[in-house]
Short mmCIF file of C-alpha atoms in Angstrom, two decimals:
data_model
loop_
_atom_site.label_atom_id
_atom_site.label_comp_id
_atom_site.label_asym_id
_atom_site.label_seq_id
_atom_site.Cartn_x
_atom_site.Cartn_y
_atom_site.Cartn_z
CA MET A 1 99.33 77.77 211.99
CA ASP A 2 97.32 77.96 214.92
CA ASP A 3 93.88 79.02 215.09
CA THR A 4 94.00 81.67 217.97
CA THR A 5 96.64 83.78 216.31
CA SER A 6 94.56 84.61 213.19
CA ASP A 7 92.36 86.85 214.61
CA GLY A 8 91.23 89.46 212.64
CA LEU A 9 93.66 88.31 209.68
CA ASP A 10 90.94 85.48 208.29
CA GLN A 11 91.14 88.01 204.55
CA ALA A 12 95.07 88.87 205.44
CA ILE A 13 95.11 84.86 205.85
CA ALA A 14 93.01 84.17 202.63
CA THR A 15 95.19 86.42 200.42
CA LEU A 16 98.42 84.62 201.26
CA ALA A 17 96.46 81.68 199.87
CA ALA A 18 95.32 82.38 197.13
CA HIS A 19 99.39 82.63 196.06
CA PRO A 20 99.08 79.54 193.77
CA ASN A 21 102.07 78.12 195.88
CA ILE A 22 101.23 78.83 199.22
CA GLN A 23 98.78 76.72 201.57
CA ILE A 24 97.32 77.90 204.70
CA ARG A 25 95.23 75.45 207.53
CA LEU A 26 94.80 76.79 210.60
CA PHE A 27 94.52 73.90 213.53
CA ASN A 28 92.04 73.51 216.29
CA PRO A 29 89.91 76.47 214.33
CA GLN A 30 87.11 78.11 215.87
CA ASN A 31 84.12 77.08 213.66
CA LEU A 32 81.55 80.16 215.10
CA GLY A 33 81.47 83.87 216.05
CA ARG A 34 84.79 84.55 214.08
CA GLU A 35 83.33 88.22 211.86
CA THR A 36 84.48 90.09 215.00
CA GLY A 37 86.95 90.20 217.96
CA VAL A 38 83.08 90.13 220.34
CA THR A 39 81.95 86.51 218.51
CA ARG A 40 85.50 84.86 219.45
CA SER A 41 85.63 85.78 222.77
CA LEU A 42 82.19 84.85 222.78
CA GLY A 43 83.07 81.80 221.10
CA ARG A 44 86.10 81.06 222.79
CA LEU A 45 84.01 81.06 226.23
CA MET A 46 81.53 78.35 225.34
CA ASN A 47 83.36 75.70 223.21
CA LEU A 48 86.89 76.92 225.75
CA SER A 49 87.83 73.08 227.26
CA ARG A 50 88.90 72.94 223.92
CA GLN A 51 89.64 77.22 222.53
CA HIS A 52 92.94 77.96 225.19
CA ARG A 53 94.44 74.47 223.72
CA ARG A 54 96.90 75.87 221.42
CA MET A 55 99.64 73.93 218.40
CA HIS A 56 102.93 75.60 220.49
CA ASN A 57 105.40 74.13 217.87
CA LYS A 58 107.10 75.89 216.20
CA LEU A 59 109.09 74.71 213.64
CA TRP A 60 111.10 75.44 209.72
CA LEU A 61 111.29 72.95 207.32
CA ALA A 62 113.17 73.11 203.89
CA ASP A 63 112.79 69.26 201.84
CA SER A 64 112.72 66.93 204.26
CA SER A 65 115.90 67.99 204.71
CA ALA A 66 116.86 70.49 207.33
CA ALA A 67 114.80 72.14 209.61
CA ILE A 68 115.07 74.44 212.44
CA VAL A 69 112.54 73.73 215.84
CA GLY A 70 113.61 76.65 219.31
CA GLY A 71 110.73 78.63 221.05
CA ARG A 72 110.62 81.62 217.97
CA ASN A 73 107.47 82.66 216.73
CA LEU A 74 106.78 84.74 212.85
CA GLY A 75 106.62 88.11 214.67
CA ASP A 76 108.53 91.31 214.44
CA GLU A 77 108.88 90.89 217.76
CA TYR A 78 111.00 87.62 216.96
CA PHE A 79 113.19 89.18 214.60
CA ASP A 80 113.85 92.10 216.56
CA ALA A 81 112.38 94.42 214.23
CA GLU A 82 109.59 94.77 217.07
CA PRO A 83 110.15 98.86 218.40
CA ASN A 84 108.83 98.27 222.19
CA LEU A 85 110.01 94.76 223.03
CA ASN A 86 111.88 91.87 221.69
CA PHE A 87 112.39 87.99 222.98
CA THR A 88 115.43 86.38 222.42
CA ASP A 89 115.01 83.22 221.42
CA ILE A 90 116.85 79.61 221.01
CA ASP A 91 116.74 77.96 217.48
CA MET A 92 118.43 74.79 215.97
CA LEU A 93 119.49 74.20 212.70
CA SER A 94 119.47 70.51 212.08
CA VAL A 95 119.80 68.21 208.59
CA GLY A 96 119.59 64.84 207.67
CA PRO A 97 117.25 61.96 209.26
CA VAL A 98 116.27 64.57 212.27
CA ALA A 99 114.64 66.47 209.64
CA GLU A 100 112.81 64.00 207.69
CA GLN A 101 111.19 63.01 210.84
CA LEU A 102 110.13 66.95 211.84
CA GLY A 103 108.79 66.31 208.35
CA HIS A 104 107.13 63.46 209.98
CA SER A 105 105.55 65.64 212.82
CA PHE A 106 104.48 68.52 210.48
CA ASP A 107 102.16 66.32 207.98
CA GLN A 108 100.41 64.78 211.28
CA TYR A 109 100.20 68.09 211.99
CA TRP A 110 98.78 68.69 208.16
CA ASN A 111 96.65 66.33 207.74
CA SER A 112 94.43 66.06 211.09
CA THR A 113 91.34 66.11 211.76
CA LEU A 114 91.34 69.52 213.63
CA SER A 115 93.75 71.14 210.61
CA LYS A 116 91.24 73.60 208.38
CA PRO A 117 91.87 75.11 205.06
CA ILE A 118 91.37 78.79 206.17
CA ASP A 119 89.29 78.58 202.23
CA GLU A 120 87.05 77.06 204.61
CA PHE A 121 86.15 80.11 207.19
CA MET A 122 85.94 82.44 204.28
CA TYR A 123 82.11 84.55 202.62
CA PHE A 124 84.05 85.12 200.45
CA LEU A 125 87.51 84.13 198.13
CA PRO A 126 90.63 86.38 197.38
CA ASP A 127 92.41 86.57 193.83
CA GLY A 128 94.29 87.35 191.89
CA GLN A 129 93.88 90.37 191.81
CA ASP A 130 93.68 91.24 196.19
CA LEU A 131 97.08 89.42 195.77
CA ALA A 132 98.33 91.84 193.90
CA GLU A 133 96.41 94.41 196.14
CA ALA A 134 98.59 93.39 198.97
CA ARG A 135 102.19 92.67 196.74
CA GLN A 136 102.06 96.45 196.48
CA ARG A 137 101.53 96.89 200.46
CA LEU A 138 104.03 95.06 202.00
CA ASP A 139 106.31 97.02 199.45
CA ASP A 140 105.59 99.43 200.49
CA SER A 141 106.23 98.86 203.54
CA LEU A 142 108.95 97.58 202.47
CA GLU A 143 110.37 100.78 201.55
CA GLN A 144 109.21 102.52 204.76
CA ALA A 145 110.78 99.87 206.89
CA HIS A 146 114.08 101.07 204.60
CA GLN A 147 114.16 104.36 205.75
CA GLN A 148 112.71 104.77 209.29
CA HIS A 149 114.52 101.53 210.19
CA LYS A 150 117.96 101.58 207.97
CA ALA A 151 120.14 99.06 210.17
CA LEU A 152 117.40 96.50 210.47
CA TYR A 153 116.90 96.81 206.49
CA GLU A 154 120.37 95.99 206.25
CA ARG A 155 120.98 94.17 208.22
CA LEU A 156 118.06 91.94 207.16
CA MET A 157 119.57 92.18 203.68
CA ALA A 158 123.11 90.96 204.83
CA TYR A 159 121.80 87.67 203.49
CA LYS A 160 121.92 89.17 199.34
CA THR A 161 125.41 89.78 199.84
CA GLN A 162 127.03 87.74 202.83
CA PRO A 163 124.86 84.18 202.34
CA ARG A 164 125.59 82.97 206.10
CA MET A 165 123.67 79.07 205.34
CA LYS A 166 127.31 77.48 204.43
CA THR A 167 129.24 78.86 207.07
CA TRP A 168 126.53 77.61 208.87
CA LEU A 169 126.12 73.60 208.07
CA ASN A 170 130.36 74.04 207.92
CA GLU A 171 130.31 74.12 211.88
CA LEU A 172 126.89 71.71 212.58
CA VAL A 173 127.82 69.10 215.27
CA TRP A 174 126.94 65.81 214.25
CA ALA A 175 125.88 63.71 217.07
CA HIS A 176 122.85 61.48 217.22
CA ASN A 177 118.99 62.81 217.77
CA GLN A 178 115.89 62.33 218.24
CA ALA A 179 113.06 64.20 217.30
CA LEU A 180 110.45 64.86 220.10
CA TRP A 181 106.97 65.58 219.70
CA ASP A 182 103.16 65.07 221.12
CA ALA A 183 100.45 64.80 219.09
CA PRO A 184 97.96 66.85 217.76
CA THR A 185 94.74 64.28 219.31
CA LYS A 186 96.27 65.01 222.61
CA VAL A 187 94.08 68.48 222.52
CA LEU A 188 91.40 66.37 222.28
CA ALA A 189 91.75 64.94 225.78
CA GLN A 190 88.79 64.79 228.11
CA GLY A 191 90.71 66.48 231.22
CA ASP A 192 93.44 64.93 231.53
CA PRO A 193 95.71 63.65 228.09
CA ASP A 194 96.91 60.06 228.04
CA PRO A 195 100.72 59.86 228.92
CA HIS A 196 100.86 58.45 224.66
CA LEU A 197 100.56 61.62 223.34
CA LEU A 198 102.98 63.23 225.14
CA LEU A 199 106.55 64.38 224.34
CA THR A 200 106.83 64.60 228.08
CA THR A 201 107.23 60.64 227.83
CA GLN A 202 109.16 61.09 225.65
CA LEU A 203 111.68 62.65 227.27
CA ALA A 204 110.68 60.96 230.85
CA PRO A 205 113.93 58.70 230.50
CA GLU A 206 116.60 62.14 230.20
CA LEU A 207 114.68 63.65 232.56
CA LEU A 208 114.77 60.83 235.17
CA ASN A 209 118.36 59.16 234.69
CA THR A 210 120.37 63.32 235.21
CA ARG A 211 122.76 62.02 237.88
CA LYS A 212 125.90 65.49 238.17
CA GLU A 213 123.77 68.15 236.09
CA LEU A 214 120.37 69.60 234.74
CA MET A 215 120.18 73.15 233.07
CA LEU A 216 117.18 73.83 232.39
CA ILE A 217 116.62 77.22 229.60
CA SER A 218 112.31 77.99 230.63
CA ALA A 219 110.44 81.45 229.33
CA TYR A 220 107.15 80.18 231.58
CA PHE A 221 108.07 77.85 234.40
CA VAL A 222 105.62 76.50 236.64
CA PRO A 223 106.49 74.03 237.99
CA GLY A 224 103.61 72.31 240.12
CA GLN A 225 103.85 69.54 242.81
CA GLU A 226 104.95 67.27 240.61
CA GLY A 227 107.70 69.85 239.11
CA LEU A 228 108.73 70.21 242.89
CA LEU A 229 108.89 66.88 244.02
CA TYR A 230 111.80 66.46 241.13
CA LEU A 231 113.17 69.23 240.95
CA THR A 232 114.06 69.10 244.82
CA GLY A 233 114.51 65.22 244.37
CA ARG A 234 117.58 65.19 242.26
CA ALA A 235 119.18 68.08 243.97
CA ASP A 236 118.35 65.72 247.37
CA ALA A 237 120.43 62.93 245.37
CA GLY A 238 123.39 65.69 244.80
CA VAL A 239 121.98 66.91 241.14
CA ASN A 240 123.24 70.19 240.59
CA VAL A 241 120.03 71.81 239.53
CA SER A 242 119.53 75.42 237.78
CA LEU A 243 116.94 77.70 236.14
CA LEU A 244 117.60 80.23 234.13
CA THR A 245 113.99 82.03 233.42
CA ASN A 246 112.79 85.65 233.46
CA SER A 247 112.03 87.85 236.12
CA LEU A 248 109.07 89.57 237.17
CA GLU A 249 109.89 92.90 235.23
CA ALA A 250 111.26 90.98 232.26
CA THR A 251 108.35 88.81 231.49
CA ASP A 252 105.54 89.44 229.40
CA VAL A 253 103.62 87.22 231.50
CA PRO A 254 103.21 88.20 234.68
CA ALA A 255 100.21 86.05 235.51
CA VAL A 256 102.76 83.38 235.11
CA HIS A 257 105.02 84.39 237.03
CA GLY A 258 102.78 84.02 239.89
CA GLY A 259 102.47 80.78 238.72
CA TYR A 260 106.68 80.48 239.72
CA ALA A 261 106.84 82.36 242.88
CA PRO A 262 105.44 79.89 245.48
CA TYR A 263 107.42 78.07 244.46
CA ARG A 264 110.83 79.93 245.25
CA LYS A 265 111.50 79.07 248.17
CA ALA A 266 111.08 75.64 248.85
CA LEU A 267 113.52 75.12 245.42
CA LEU A 268 116.26 77.63 247.18
CA GLU A 269 115.57 74.99 251.06
CA HIS A 270 116.73 72.05 248.21
CA GLY A 271 119.38 73.93 246.40
CA VAL A 272 117.70 74.48 243.11
CA LYS A 273 119.85 77.79 241.55
CA LEU A 274 116.90 80.88 240.32
CA PHE A 275 118.57 83.24 238.17
CA GLU A 276 116.16 85.22 236.59
CA LEU A 277 116.56 87.50 233.33
CA ARG A 278 116.42 91.68 234.27
CA ARG A 279 114.71 93.38 231.14
CA GLN A 280 117.38 93.67 229.15
CA PRO A 281 117.07 97.85 228.08
CA GLY A 282 118.00 98.20 223.75
CA ASP A 283 120.87 99.71 222.18
CA THR A 284 121.25 100.30 218.73
CA GLU A 285 124.38 99.31 218.22
CA THR A 286 124.65 95.33 219.92
CA MET A 287 123.96 93.11 217.39
CA ARG A 288 127.27 94.85 214.81
CA SER A 289 129.12 92.28 216.10
CA SER A 290 129.31 88.52 215.55
CA GLY A 291 128.58 85.16 217.49
CA PRO A 292 126.55 83.48 219.96
CA HIS A 293 124.97 86.36 221.53
CA LEU A 294 121.97 84.56 223.48
CA PHE A 295 121.44 86.50 226.87
CA ARG A 296 123.89 89.48 225.64
CA LYS A 297 122.65 93.14 227.65
CA SER A 298 121.20 93.92 225.16
CA HIS A 299 121.08 93.05 220.97
CA SER A 300 117.50 95.02 218.59
CA LEU A 301 118.70 97.19 216.08
CA VAL A 302 115.89 99.14 217.11
CA SER A 303 116.59 100.07 220.69
CA SER A 304 113.63 98.10 222.12
CA GLU A 305 113.84 96.07 225.81
CA SER A 306 114.17 91.78 225.39
CA SER A 307 112.63 89.33 227.37
CA LEU A 308 113.86 85.18 227.50
CA HIS A 309 111.76 83.10 225.61
CA SER A 310 113.57 80.28 224.61
CA LYS A 311 113.61 76.96 226.73
CA ALA A 312 115.88 74.42 226.38
CA MET A 313 117.15 71.80 229.08
CA ILE A 314 120.99 70.50 229.16
CA PHE A 315 121.02 66.89 231.27
CA ASP A 316 124.65 66.69 232.76
CA ARG A 317 126.68 68.23 229.84
CA GLN A 318 125.84 64.81 227.34
CA LYS A 319 122.61 65.94 226.42
CA VAL A 320 120.80 69.13 224.81
CA PHE A 321 117.16 68.91 224.43
CA VAL A 322 115.89 72.46 222.27
CA GLY A 323 112.12 72.30 221.46
CA SER A 324 109.19 74.97 221.51
CA PHE A 325 108.88 73.61 225.48
CA ASN A 326 108.51 75.02 229.11
CA PHE A 327 109.05 73.86 232.02
CA ASP A 328 104.84 74.38 232.99
CA PRO A 329 101.70 73.18 233.16
CA ARG A 330 100.17 74.74 229.58
CA SER A 331 103.42 73.02 227.72
CA VAL A 332 103.09 69.20 229.51
CA LEU A 333 99.32 69.32 230.09
CA TRP A 334 97.40 71.85 227.44
CA ASN A 335 99.09 73.22 224.45
CA THR A 336 101.46 70.96 221.57
CA GLU A 337 105.18 71.20 221.56
CA VAL A 338 107.86 70.03 219.34
CA GLY A 339 111.71 69.29 220.67
CA VAL A 340 114.62 67.50 219.49
CA LEU A 341 116.31 66.30 221.36
CA VAL A 342 121.06 65.26 220.60
CA ASP A 343 123.35 63.48 222.24
CA SER A 344 126.20 65.71 221.92
CA PRO A 345 128.87 67.12 224.52
CA GLN A 346 130.08 69.93 222.01
CA LEU A 347 126.83 70.66 222.02
CA ALA A 348 126.07 70.65 225.20
CA GLU A 349 129.02 72.06 226.62
CA GLU A 350 127.95 74.87 223.66
CA LEU A 351 124.60 75.70 225.18
CA ARG A 352 125.86 75.01 228.83
CA GLU A 353 128.70 77.94 228.35
CA LEU A 354 125.71 80.09 225.90
CA THR A 355 123.30 79.86 229.93
CA LEU A 356 126.38 79.93 231.67
CA GLN A 357 127.07 83.25 229.78
CA GLY A 358 122.95 85.05 230.76
CA MET A 359 123.12 83.50 234.34
CA ALA A 360 125.87 86.35 235.09
CA PRO A 361 125.37 88.51 237.89
CA SER A 362 124.95 91.84 235.42
CA LEU A 363 122.39 90.30 233.14
CA THR A 364 120.34 88.03 236.36
CA TYR A 365 118.92 88.16 239.41
CA GLU A 366 119.56 85.55 241.25
CA ALA A 367 116.67 84.29 244.35
CA ARG A 368 118.33 83.05 246.91
CA LEU A 369 117.67 82.56 251.11
CA GLU A 370 118.24 85.60 253.59
CA ASP A 371 117.48 84.99 256.91
CA GLY A 372 115.16 82.43 255.93
CA LYS A 373 113.39 85.79 252.49
CA VAL A 374 113.84 85.52 248.67
CA VAL A 375 116.16 88.14 248.16
CA TRP A 376 117.96 88.96 245.04
CA VAL A 377 121.21 89.73 244.08
CA THR A 378 122.85 90.69 240.53
CA GLU A 379 125.67 93.53 239.88
CA ASP A 380 125.30 97.27 238.61
CA ASN A 381 128.27 99.15 237.26
CA GLY A 382 129.51 96.24 238.70
CA GLN A 383 129.12 96.34 242.66
CA ILE A 384 127.40 93.37 243.53
CA HIS A 385 125.04 94.34 245.96
CA THR A 386 121.49 92.23 247.07
CA LEU A 387 118.58 92.88 246.03
CA HIS A 388 114.95 91.95 249.31
CA THR A 389 112.34 93.85 247.03
CA GLU A 390 111.46 91.81 244.41
CA PRO A 391 112.37 94.21 241.04
CA GLY A 392 109.03 94.92 239.20
CA ASP A 393 105.86 97.38 238.83
CA TRP A 394 103.14 97.54 240.55
CA TRP A 395 101.04 96.45 237.74
CA ARG A 396 102.93 93.73 236.97
CA ARG A 397 102.75 93.24 240.30
CA PHE A 398 98.98 93.04 240.30
CA ASN A 399 98.52 90.64 237.88
CA ALA A 400 101.24 88.00 239.07
CA TRP A 401 99.13 88.53 242.84
CA MET A 402 95.79 88.25 241.15
CA SER A 403 97.16 84.36 239.07
CA ARG A 404 97.22 83.23 242.92
CA ALA A 405 94.04 84.95 244.41
CA ILE A 406 92.26 83.28 241.78
CA GLY A 407 93.65 79.66 240.94
CA LEU A 408 95.87 80.03 237.67
CA GLU A 409 98.73 77.03 238.20
CA ARG A 410 97.01 74.75 236.26
CA MET A 411 96.19 77.02 233.36
CA LEU A 412 99.58 78.71 232.72
#
């Protein structure tokens, strides 16, 4: 796991690792000052050039035979269990040789000199008694959740009486696919990493050879000058380019929106279509239905709002890429990423249809140009209307403005 997620959790992580069948390593760990939040922050500042780089990979792997990649982290807000804000994600289940390839990616990170066992950072190692007490606290927490969020608990436990794995396996699309990932040594680069270390270098042929249609889903979108030239160049060449990202009111990181907003006008002038997902209000009923619902207006069992966290690309209705990669400098240069490229018109069409659902006027603000200015077209109560002021409160506007003012774009 990435070390930035371990803040304040060393004891809990080490307790889990006390189980004889659980091993945990931290990637790119902070070696000094781990004791308190203050000393951790100071330690990061002293080594910021390396500590801001994250292992952003997300991978679930079973016996090197079945794997899940996508944008989903391991946390309540990624499984519709957070009371305030949940994330809408895309996952891809893969079996066969690609799972073995993803196993090689895991091994590279696990065996990297950048990965350290949690035990190395503990003064006193938890024992079996600590593990037993942690298990009891977990049981108590689950029982409390059962009482407070009954519908959510029953949904999570449904796999016991209604297992879906066999159904999913029967729905798999058989196609040529390839796992792509950044080399773990990417985070050691002084300045920009060498291209041969990068996932984007592996993905470049697909990006450059798109001729008819390119659809992007990127929760955090900061094209930069190179991305702007690429996207406008594709659009100028006759490629239908469309993007689904978060709106200012929906994003959980307004600073990233500050890196995206200055590029909107230029993208629109060249015909790139921009759809910004609205903040989706919660509804306790939606998840009771079945079938794909990536962008349904609301989908949390705890009545929370939702924000886009998905990352995917569709090339010429022929190939798809699903993984942890956002279209921004952080994914390209600083963080490490992983994903799967699939050559399948069938899968491309399925993902394309889901994306078009997500671009519906009732769910998004479509950015357009009107008299040379950006406006936002959306639908409320069945009526299409145009907004001339970008939706979002003053605090979000301030954060977006501040990221632009201090020049954070390259770090976003």
